[in-house]
Amino acid sequence: IENIQGELLPVSGVLDVHCKSEPSNGKQAVMIEFDSKLVSVRDIYRQLVAAGGAVAVDRRSGEQSEQDRETLRWRNQFLGSAVFTLPVFLISMILPFISPVDDALHEDVTPGLTVSALLAWVLTTPVQFYFGIGFYFGAYKALKSGHANMDVLVSLGTSAAYFYSLFDVIRAMADGHSSESHQFFDTAAMLISFILLGKFLESTAKQQTCAAVKLLMDLIPPSAVLCDERGNNEETFDAEFLEPGDIVKVVPGARVPSDGVVIHGASSCDESMLTGLSLIHI
């Protein structure tokens, strides 16, 4: 690590060098901060090669990894909320139509508090304030910046249903008479769960789009052959190191590493990667 830093830091334009060992493959990852006006990527590459290093570009997509993590997060939130929401749905929508179960649900735990009201309250609370906490944070940030978004709408709607139902439970306990017809715990829980499901499906679609774009990017060849205007002095570099103004030699059957203008020679090229149609240009 000291050798790498010692070779690069004296180079004009190199601002900082961070090295990190990767135990999984025994290699070193080098992150270099530099001024592109003073030094080019190829100059840094040549310096590393001259020092005896084998240099390869890290082609891992940070955007793809971030999208994968986001999709996993939304999936876990939806599944977690569904674990609590499904019993609330059954208690509110299905079980009341089964007479023996309905009688058990309407038993009073304390005067004014029935079994069904207690279960709905207990099961909805983690959905509202744990799995749905992201909507509150999003609403706060939106209102702080002076505008409203969907998070504000979700937070207001579910909070209204939850706190009105909670108020009705407390009032019923104070009066000693239950009134479950005015409780909407199931509305709050189901609304949050369905929106989390929508977020998960949206993130999944984005993940698939990122994967499709990555497949297109993989069509870029890993290396490019640089030369002068006469086609001499060939030098092979990683395609990531190409810069504006470079002259690249593309032999028959090879892939074009970058956008550009043909300055010498003639051939055909498959543009289907960009247009969706295989158009032959001579």
PDB file of N, CA, C and O in Angstrom, residues 162-188:
ATOM      1  N   TYR A 162     -55.905   5.730  12.426  1.00  0.00           N
ATOM      2  CA  TYR A 162     -55.367   5.094  13.638  1.00  0.00           C
ATOM      3  C   TYR A 162     -55.763   5.860  14.897  1.00  0.00           C
ATOM      4  O   TYR A 162     -56.278   5.278  15.858  1.00  0.00           O
ATOM      5  N   PHE A 163     -55.538   7.159  14.917  1.00  0.00           N
ATOM      6  CA  PHE A 163     -55.779   7.921  16.143  1.00  0.00           C
ATOM      7  C   PHE A 163     -57.270   8.105  16.424  1.00  0.00           C
ATOM      8  O   PHE A 163     -57.679   8.184  17.585  1.00  0.00           O
ATOM      9  N   TYR A 164     -58.090   8.163  15.385  1.00  0.00           N
ATOM     10  CA  TYR A 164     -59.528   8.208  15.632  1.00  0.00           C
ATOM     11  C   TYR A 164     -59.992   6.901  16.254  1.00  0.00           C
ATOM     12  O   TYR A 164     -60.808   6.902  17.193  1.00  0.00           O
ATOM     13  N   SER A 165     -59.475   5.782  15.737  1.00  0.00           N
ATOM     14  CA  SER A 165     -59.830   4.478  16.314  1.00  0.00           C
ATOM     15  C   SER A 165     -59.321   4.360  17.743  1.00  0.00           C
ATOM     16  O   SER A 165     -60.020   3.836  18.621  1.00  0.00           O
ATOM     17  N   LEU A 166     -58.121   4.851  17.996  1.00  0.00           N
ATOM     18  CA  LEU A 166     -57.567   4.812  19.354  1.00  0.00           C
ATOM     19  C   LEU A 166     -58.405   5.667  20.306  1.00  0.00           C
ATOM     20  O   LEU A 166     -58.682   5.263  21.444  1.00  0.00           O
ATOM     21  N   PHE A 167     -58.813   6.838  19.828  1.00  0.00           N
ATOM     22  CA  PHE A 167     -59.686   7.687  20.646  1.00  0.00           C
ATOM     23  C   PHE A 167     -60.996   6.973  20.956  1.00  0.00           C
ATOM     24  O   PHE A 167     -61.518   7.045  22.087  1.00  0.00           O
ATOM     25  N   ASP A 168     -61.554   6.268  19.965  1.00  0.00           N
ATOM     26  CA  ASP A 168     -62.814   5.559  20.183  1.00  0.00           C
ATOM     27  C   ASP A 168     -62.633   4.428  21.193  1.00  0.00           C
ATOM     28  O   ASP A 168     -63.530   4.179  22.012  1.00  0.00           O
ATOM     29  N   VAL A 169     -61.466   3.732  21.155  1.00  0.00           N
ATOM     30  CA  VAL A 169     -61.197   2.674  22.130  1.00  0.00           C
ATOM     31  C   VAL A 169     -61.123   3.253  23.542  1.00  0.00           C
ATOM     32  O   VAL A 169     -61.713   2.712  24.495  1.00  0.00           O
ATOM     33  N   ILE A 170     -60.411   4.359  23.686  1.00  0.00           N
ATOM     34  CA  ILE A 170     -60.272   4.981  25.005  1.00  0.00           C
ATOM     35  C   ILE A 170     -61.627   5.487  25.509  1.00  0.00           C
ATOM     36  O   ILE A 170     -61.970   5.331  26.692  1.00  0.00           O
ATOM     37  N   ARG A 171     -62.413   6.090  24.620  1.00  0.00           N
ATOM     38  CA  ARG A 171     -63.742   6.571  25.019  1.00  0.00           C
ATOM     39  C   ARG A 171     -64.651   5.427  25.440  1.00  0.00           C
ATOM     40  O   ARG A 171     -65.391   5.520  26.441  1.00  0.00           O
ATOM     41  N   ALA A 172     -64.583   4.306  24.671  1.00  0.00           N
ATOM     42  CA  ALA A 172     -65.413   3.146  25.009  1.00  0.00           C
ATOM     43  C   ALA A 172     -65.010   2.564  26.365  1.00  0.00           C
ATOM     44  O   ALA A 172     -65.877   2.159  27.159  1.00  0.00           O
ATOM     45  N   MET A 173     -63.718   2.539  26.649  1.00  0.00           N
ATOM     46  CA  MET A 173     -63.263   2.037  27.948  1.00  0.00           C
ATOM     47  C   MET A 173     -63.708   2.967  29.078  1.00  0.00           C
ATOM     48  O   MET A 173     -64.062   2.514  30.173  1.00  0.00           O
ATOM     49  N   ALA A 174     -63.714   4.262  28.803  1.00  0.00           N
ATOM     50  CA  ALA A 174     -64.163   5.212  29.816  1.00  0.00           C
ATOM     51  C   ALA A 174     -65.655   5.075  30.074  1.00  0.00           C
ATOM     52  O   ALA A 174     -66.118   5.173  31.222  1.00  0.00           O
ATOM     53  N   ASP A 175     -66.433   4.840  28.985  1.00  0.00           N
ATOM     54  CA  ASP A 175     -67.886   4.691  29.140  1.00  0.00           C
ATOM     55  C   ASP A 175     -68.279   3.297  29.607  1.00  0.00           C
ATOM     56  O   ASP A 175     -69.384   3.103  30.126  1.00  0.00           O
ATOM     57  N   GLY A 176     -67.410   2.309  29.341  1.00  0.00           N
ATOM     58  CA  GLY A 176     -67.744   0.929  29.695  1.00  0.00           C
ATOM     59  C   GLY A 176     -68.591   0.233  28.658  1.00  0.00           C
ATOM     60  O   GLY A 176     -69.101  -0.864  28.900  1.00  0.00           O
ATOM     61  N   HIS A 177     -68.745   0.856  27.473  1.00  0.00           N
ATOM     62  CA  HIS A 177     -69.554   0.260  26.394  1.00  0.00           C
ATOM     63  C   HIS A 177     -68.730   0.307  25.103  1.00  0.00           C
ATOM     64  O   HIS A 177     -68.292   1.380  24.674  1.00  0.00           O
ATOM     65  N   SER A 178     -68.525  -0.841  24.485  1.00  0.00           N
ATOM     66  CA  SER A 178     -67.729  -0.908  23.258  1.00  0.00           C
ATOM     67  C   SER A 178     -68.533  -0.410  22.064  1.00  0.00           C
ATOM     68  O   SER A 178     -69.759  -0.523  22.029  1.00  0.00           O
ATOM     69  N   SER A 179     -67.817   0.149  21.079  1.00  0.00           N
ATOM     70  CA  SER A 179     -68.456   0.618  19.839  1.00  0.00           C
ATOM     71  C   SER A 179     -67.492   0.384  18.681  1.00  0.00           C
ATOM     72  O   SER A 179     -66.881   1.314  18.170  1.00  0.00           O
ATOM     73  N   GLU A 180     -67.346  -0.875  18.279  1.00  0.00           N
ATOM     74  CA  GLU A 180     -66.360  -1.224  17.263  1.00  0.00           C
ATOM     75  C   GLU A 180     -66.698  -0.690  15.882  1.00  0.00           C
ATOM     76  O   GLU A 180     -65.838  -0.663  15.003  1.00  0.00           O
ATOM     77  N   SER A 181     -67.929  -0.251  15.683  1.00  0.00           N
ATOM     78  CA  SER A 181     -68.310   0.263  14.372  1.00  0.00           C
ATOM     79  C   SER A 181     -67.577   1.553  14.029  1.00  0.00           C
ATOM     80  O   SER A 181     -67.562   1.974  12.877  1.00  0.00           O
ATOM     81  N   HIS A 182     -66.982   2.211  15.032  1.00  0.00           N
ATOM     82  CA  HIS A 182     -66.271   3.461  14.799  1.00  0.00           C
ATOM     83  C   HIS A 182     -64.755   3.272  14.850  1.00  0.00           C
ATOM     84  O   HIS A 182     -64.021   4.242  15.053  1.00  0.00           O
ATOM     85  N   GLN A 183     -64.294   2.053  14.700  1.00  0.00           N
ATOM     86  CA  GLN A 183     -62.866   1.781  14.747  1.00  0.00           C
ATOM     87  C   GLN A 183     -62.373   1.347  13.362  1.00  0.00           C
ATOM     88  O   GLN A 183     -62.999   0.511  12.711  1.00  0.00           O
ATOM     89  N   PHE A 184     -61.237   1.937  12.932  1.00  0.00           N
ATOM     90  CA  PHE A 184     -60.740   1.723  11.576  1.00  0.00           C
ATOM     91  C   PHE A 184     -59.257   1.344  11.582  1.00  0.00           C
ATOM     92  O   PHE A 184     -58.481   1.806  10.746  1.00  0.00           O
ATOM     93  N   PHE A 185     -58.878   0.512  12.552  1.00  0.00           N
ATOM     94  CA  PHE A 185     -57.495   0.052  12.599  1.00  0.00           C
ATOM     95  C   PHE A 185     -57.113  -0.691  11.326  1.00  0.00           C
ATOM     96  O   PHE A 185     -55.990  -0.583  10.823  1.00  0.00           O
ATOM     97  N   ASP A 186     -58.062  -1.461  10.801  1.00  0.00           N
ATOM     98  CA  ASP A 186     -57.774  -2.238   9.594  1.00  0.00           C
ATOM     99  C   ASP A 186     -57.477  -1.336   8.401  1.00  0.00           C
ATOM    100  O   ASP A 186     -56.645  -1.662   7.551  1.00  0.00           O
ATOM    101  N   THR A 187     -58.123  -0.176   8.339  1.00  0.00           N
ATOM    102  CA  THR A 187     -57.872   0.766   7.237  1.00  0.00           C
ATOM    103  C   THR A 187     -56.435   1.254   7.243  1.00  0.00           C
ATOM    104  O   THR A 187     -55.763   1.274   6.201  1.00  0.00           O
ATOM    105  N   ALA A 188     -55.937   1.635   8.417  1.00  0.00           N
ATOM    106  CA  ALA A 188     -54.564   2.128   8.526  1.00  0.00           C
ATOM    107  C   ALA A 188     -53.556   1.039   8.156  1.00  0.00           C
ATOM    108  O   ALA A 188     -52.625   1.268   7.371  1.00  0.00           O
TER     109      ALA A 188
END
